[in-house]
PDB file of C-alpha atoms and ligand atoms in Angstrom:
ATOM      1  CA  UNK A   1       0.000   0.000   0.000  1.00  0.00           C
ATOM      2  CA  UNK A   2       2.743   2.508   0.941  1.00  0.00           C
ATOM      3  CA  UNK A   3       5.262   1.351  -1.676  1.00  0.00           C
ATOM      4  CA  UNK A   4       8.102   0.555   0.779  1.00  0.00           C
ATOM      5  CA  UNK A   5       7.932  -3.067  -0.392  1.00  0.00           C
ATOM      6  CA  UNK A   6       7.527  -4.075  -4.019  1.00  0.00           C
ATOM      7  CA  UNK A   7       7.885  -7.388  -5.791  1.00  0.00           C
ATOM      8  CA  UNK A   8       7.950  -8.972  -9.168  1.00  0.00           C
ATOM      9  CA  UNK A   9       6.794 -12.558  -9.587  1.00  0.00           C
ATOM     10  CA  UNK A  10       7.352 -15.132 -12.285  1.00  0.00           C
ATOM     11  CA  UNK A  11       5.187 -18.195 -12.883  1.00  0.00           C
ATOM     12  CA  UNK A  12       2.082 -16.680 -11.338  1.00  0.00           C
ATOM     13  CA  UNK A  13      -0.716 -19.192 -11.895  1.00  0.00           C
ATOM     14  CA  UNK A  14      -3.972 -18.292 -13.595  1.00  0.00           C
ATOM     15  CA  UNK A  15      -5.864 -19.470 -10.520  1.00  0.00           C
ATOM     16  CA  UNK A  16      -6.150 -18.461  -6.883  1.00  0.00           C
ATOM     17  CA  UNK A  17      -7.723 -19.901  -3.780  1.00  0.00           C
ATOM     18  CA  UNK A  18      -9.509 -18.721  -0.670  1.00  0.00           C
ATOM     19  CA  UNK A  19      -8.870 -19.828   2.906  1.00  0.00           C
ATOM     20  CA  UNK A  20     -11.567 -19.156   5.480  1.00  0.00           C
ATOM     21  CA  UNK A  21      -9.725 -20.585   8.497  1.00  0.00           C
ATOM     22  CA  UNK A  22      -9.876 -18.671  11.739  1.00  0.00           C
ATOM     23  CA  UNK A  23      -6.294 -17.379  11.443  1.00  0.00           C
ATOM     24  CA  UNK A  24      -6.678 -16.174   7.856  1.00  0.00           C
ATOM     25  CA  UNK A  25      -9.985 -14.582   8.756  1.00  0.00           C
ATOM     26  CA  UNK A  26      -8.432 -12.661  11.628  1.00  0.00           C
ATOM     27  CA  UNK A  27      -5.231 -11.821   9.742  1.00  0.00           C
ATOM     28  CA  UNK A  28      -7.005 -10.347   6.712  1.00  0.00           C
ATOM     29  CA  UNK A  29     -10.229  -9.292   8.363  1.00  0.00           C
ATOM     30  CA  UNK A  30     -12.228 -11.532   5.981  1.00  0.00           C
ATOM     31  CA  UNK A  31     -10.435 -14.475   4.304  1.00  0.00           C
ATOM     32  CA  UNK A  32      -7.111 -15.057   2.596  1.00  0.00           C
ATOM     33  CA  UNK A  33      -7.618 -14.717  -1.167  1.00  0.00           C
ATOM     34  CA  UNK A  34      -4.261 -15.655  -2.641  1.00  0.00           C
ATOM     35  CA  UNK A  35      -2.305 -17.174  -5.517  1.00  0.00           C
ATOM     36  CA  UNK A  36       0.290 -19.893  -4.930  1.00  0.00           C
ATOM     37  CA  UNK A  37       3.563 -18.621  -6.384  1.00  0.00           C
ATOM     38  CA  UNK A  38       6.977 -20.378  -6.466  1.00  0.00           C
ATOM     39  CA  UNK A  39       9.127 -18.537  -3.917  1.00  0.00           C
ATOM     40  CA  UNK A  40      12.197 -18.729  -6.171  1.00  0.00           C
ATOM     41  CA  UNK A  41      10.393 -16.698  -8.821  1.00  0.00           C
ATOM     42  CA  UNK A  42       9.632 -13.765  -6.530  1.00  0.00           C
ATOM     43  CA  UNK A  43      12.103 -10.929  -6.079  1.00  0.00           C
ATOM     44  CA  UNK A  44      11.549  -8.282  -3.445  1.00  0.00           C
ATOM     45  CA  UNK A  45      12.460  -4.621  -3.394  1.00  0.00           C
ATOM     46  CA  UNK A  46      12.552  -3.039   0.060  1.00  0.00           C
ATOM     47  CA  UNK A  47      12.947  -6.443   1.719  1.00  0.00           C
ATOM     48  CA  UNK A  48      14.281  -4.704   4.851  1.00  0.00           C
ATOM     49  CA  UNK A  49      10.722  -3.463   5.419  1.00  0.00           C
ATOM     50  CA  UNK A  50       9.275  -6.993   5.534  1.00  0.00           C
ATOM     51  CA  UNK A  51       8.271  -8.321   8.958  1.00  0.00           C
ATOM     52  CA  UNK A  52       7.576 -12.025   9.551  1.00  0.00           C
ATOM     53  CA  UNK A  53       5.789 -13.974  12.221  1.00  0.00           C
ATOM     54  CA  UNK A  54       5.826 -17.721  12.721  1.00  0.00           C
ATOM     55  CA  UNK A  55       2.047 -17.862  13.078  1.00  0.00           C
ATOM     56  CA  UNK A  56       1.801 -21.608  13.645  1.00  0.00           C
ATOM     57  CA  UNK A  57       4.080 -24.635  13.940  1.00  0.00           C
ATOM     58  CA  UNK A  58       4.075 -24.981  10.151  1.00  0.00           C
ATOM     59  CA  UNK A  59       3.715 -21.515   8.635  1.00  0.00           C
ATOM     60  CA  UNK A  60       4.787 -17.903   8.744  1.00  0.00           C
ATOM     61  CA  UNK A  61       3.046 -14.717   7.640  1.00  0.00           C
ATOM     62  CA  UNK A  62       4.758 -11.607   6.360  1.00  0.00           C
ATOM     63  CA  UNK A  63       3.690  -7.977   6.123  1.00  0.00           C
ATOM     64  CA  UNK A  64       5.076  -4.525   5.451  1.00  0.00           C
ATOM     65  CA  UNK A  65       6.542  -2.923   8.592  1.00  0.00           C
ATOM     66  CA  UNK A  66       5.749   0.497   7.270  1.00  0.00           C
ATOM     67  CA  UNK A  67       2.018   0.199   6.452  1.00  0.00           C
ATOM     68  CA  UNK A  68       0.932  -3.242   7.676  1.00  0.00           C
ATOM     69  CA  UNK A  69      -0.114  -4.659   4.297  1.00  0.00           C
ATOM     70  CA  UNK A  70      -0.116  -8.465   4.391  1.00  0.00           C
ATOM     71  CA  UNK A  71       2.452  -9.760   1.883  1.00  0.00           C
ATOM     72  CA  UNK A  72       2.411 -13.529   2.021  1.00  0.00           C
ATOM     73  CA  UNK A  73       1.676 -16.778   3.821  1.00  0.00           C
ATOM     74  CA  UNK A  74       4.438 -19.401   3.696  1.00  0.00           C
ATOM     75  CA  UNK A  75       4.474 -23.044   4.803  1.00  0.00           C
ATOM     76  CA  UNK A  76       7.794 -23.414   6.643  1.00  0.00           C
ATOM     77  CA  UNK A  77       7.783 -27.150   7.314  1.00  0.00           C
ATOM     78  CA  UNK A  78       9.610 -29.098   4.602  1.00  0.00           C
ATOM     79  CA  UNK A  79       7.267 -30.594   2.014  1.00  0.00           C
ATOM     80  CA  UNK A  80       5.613 -29.923  -1.320  1.00  0.00           C
ATOM     81  CA  UNK A  81       4.224 -26.562  -0.169  1.00  0.00           C
ATOM     82  CA  UNK A  82       7.351 -25.036   1.379  1.00  0.00           C
ATOM     83  CA  UNK A  83       8.772 -23.857  -1.941  1.00  0.00           C
ATOM     84  CA  UNK A  84       5.740 -21.668  -2.552  1.00  0.00           C
ATOM     85  CA  UNK A  85       4.273 -18.576  -0.994  1.00  0.00           C
ATOM     86  CA  UNK A  86       0.661 -17.483  -1.000  1.00  0.00           C
ATOM     87  CA  UNK A  87       0.430 -13.897  -2.209  1.00  0.00           C
ATOM     88  CA  UNK A  88      -2.881 -12.051  -1.763  1.00  0.00           C
ATOM     89  CA  UNK A  89      -4.227 -11.368  -5.244  1.00  0.00           C
ATOM     90  CA  UNK A  90      -4.971  -7.753  -4.385  1.00  0.00           C
ATOM     91  CA  UNK A  91      -1.213  -7.103  -4.427  1.00  0.00           C
ATOM     92  CA  UNK A  92      -0.830  -7.872  -8.131  1.00  0.00           C
ATOM     93  CA  UNK A  93      -1.018  -5.049 -10.656  1.00  0.00           C
ATOM     94  CA  UNK A  94      -3.570  -7.051 -12.601  1.00  0.00           C
ATOM     95  CA  UNK A  95      -5.738 -10.061 -11.878  1.00  0.00           C
ATOM     96  CA  UNK A  96      -7.283 -10.145 -15.305  1.00  0.00           C
ATOM     97  CA  UNK A  97      -7.910 -13.715 -16.396  1.00  0.00           C
ATOM     98  CA  UNK A  98      -7.346 -15.173 -12.915  1.00  0.00           C
ATOM     99  CA  UNK A  99     -10.012 -17.650 -11.842  1.00  0.00           C
ATOM    100  CA  UNK A 100     -11.037 -18.948  -8.425  1.00  0.00           C
ATOM    101  CA  UNK A 101      -9.995 -22.595  -8.192  1.00  0.00           C
ATOM    102  CA  UNK A 102     -11.245 -23.440  -4.738  1.00  0.00           C
ATOM    103  CA  UNK A 103     -12.103 -22.503  -1.180  1.00  0.00           C
ATOM    104  CA  UNK A 104     -10.854 -24.269   1.933  1.00  0.00           C
ATOM    105  CA  UNK A 105     -12.189 -24.250   5.480  1.00  0.00           C
ATOM    106  CA  UNK A 106     -15.566 -23.564   3.876  1.00  0.00           C
ATOM    107  CA  UNK A 107     -17.229 -24.579   7.146  1.00  0.00           C
ATOM    108  CA  UNK A 108     -15.435 -21.667   8.875  1.00  0.00           C
ATOM    109  CA  UNK A 109     -16.544 -19.064   6.333  1.00  0.00           C
ATOM    110  CA  UNK A 110     -18.288 -15.878   7.430  1.00  0.00           C
ATOM    111  CA  UNK A 111     -21.866 -17.063   6.821  1.00  0.00           C
ATOM    112  CA  UNK A 112     -23.103 -14.154   4.718  1.00  0.00           C
ATOM    113  CA  UNK A 113     -20.028 -14.252   2.484  1.00  0.00           C
ATOM    114  CA  UNK A 114     -20.419 -16.200  -0.767  1.00  0.00           C
ATOM    115  CA  UNK A 115     -18.273 -16.749  -3.858  1.00  0.00           C
ATOM    116  CA  UNK A 116     -20.138 -17.959  -6.918  1.00  0.00           C
ATOM    117  CA  UNK A 117     -18.847 -20.469  -9.415  1.00  0.00           C
ATOM    118  CA  UNK A 118     -18.259 -24.137  -9.836  1.00  0.00           C
ATOM    119  CA  UNK A 119     -15.037 -24.493  -7.802  1.00  0.00           C
ATOM    120  CA  UNK A 120     -14.084 -26.904  -5.023  1.00  0.00           C
ATOM    121  CA  UNK A 121     -15.219 -26.167  -1.484  1.00  0.00           C
ATOM    122  CA  UNK A 122     -13.401 -28.186   1.159  1.00  0.00           C
ATOM    123  CA  UNK A 123     -14.236 -28.328   4.838  1.00  0.00           C
ATOM    124  CA  UNK A 124     -11.585 -28.181   7.546  1.00  0.00           C
ATOM    125  CA  UNK A 125     -11.824 -31.952   7.968  1.00  0.00           C
ATOM    126  CA  UNK A 126     -11.319 -32.552   4.250  1.00  0.00           C
ATOM    127  CA  UNK A 127      -8.307 -30.199   4.156  1.00  0.00           C
ATOM    128  CA  UNK A 128      -6.619 -31.887   7.103  1.00  0.00           C
ATOM    129  CA  UNK A 129      -7.224 -35.277   5.511  1.00  0.00           C
ATOM    130  CA  UNK A 130      -5.725 -34.072   2.216  1.00  0.00           C
ATOM    131  CA  UNK A 131      -2.555 -32.901   3.980  1.00  0.00           C
ATOM    132  CA  UNK A 132      -2.384 -35.982   6.165  1.00  0.00           C
ATOM    133  CA  UNK A 133      -2.806 -34.044   9.399  1.00  0.00           C
ATOM    134  CA  UNK A 134      -4.566 -35.869  12.224  1.00  0.00           C
ATOM    135  CA  UNK A 135      -7.808 -34.210  13.182  1.00  0.00           C
ATOM    136  CA  UNK A 136      -7.371 -34.793  16.880  1.00  0.00           C
ATOM    137  CA  UNK A 137      -8.108 -31.246  17.975  1.00  0.00           C
ATOM    138  CA  UNK A 138     -11.498 -29.722  17.812  1.00  0.00           C
ATOM    139  CA  UNK A 139     -11.593 -26.081  18.801  1.00  0.00           C
ATOM    140  CA  UNK A 140     -12.695 -23.426  16.317  1.00  0.00           C
ATOM    141  CA  UNK A 141      -9.427 -21.538  16.935  1.00  0.00           C
ATOM    142  CA  UNK A 142      -7.003 -23.978  15.384  1.00  0.00           C
ATOM    143  CA  UNK A 143      -6.771 -22.890  11.800  1.00  0.00           C
ATOM    144  CA  UNK A 144      -3.579 -22.635   9.836  1.00  0.00           C
TER     145      UNK A 144
HETATM  146 ZN1   ZN B   1      -6.002 -20.085   6.498  1.00  0.00          ZN
END
């Protein structure tokens, strides 16, 4: 927002996803609407203005120290996701042609919020199963 941090990204996919988990909801104020981008293809300008927080055992979130704009979500545990970062689509100069591929934690969505279209909608249970994470906790606070 303030311009202290800028980036260019290669290999930006034509699709993006939405996460409605409790942490994304609180972090963004609504839901995380982001594209999965290979970290190696992103170069940052003003990187000294980037703040990071290990927000869970497996992921960190980054934002601009100067204005607070959320910059990315990153899975830090080794695995297929750790080479990517999730960049909110509002940060790109253009989102023309980008399509919504799916929503996760659909059962944690703000009830009056709705995204139309024929994309996948996975519940928290389905997401945990997909990533092979045991669903042995059951509070509404344990998102990503
Ligand atoms: Zn989330």
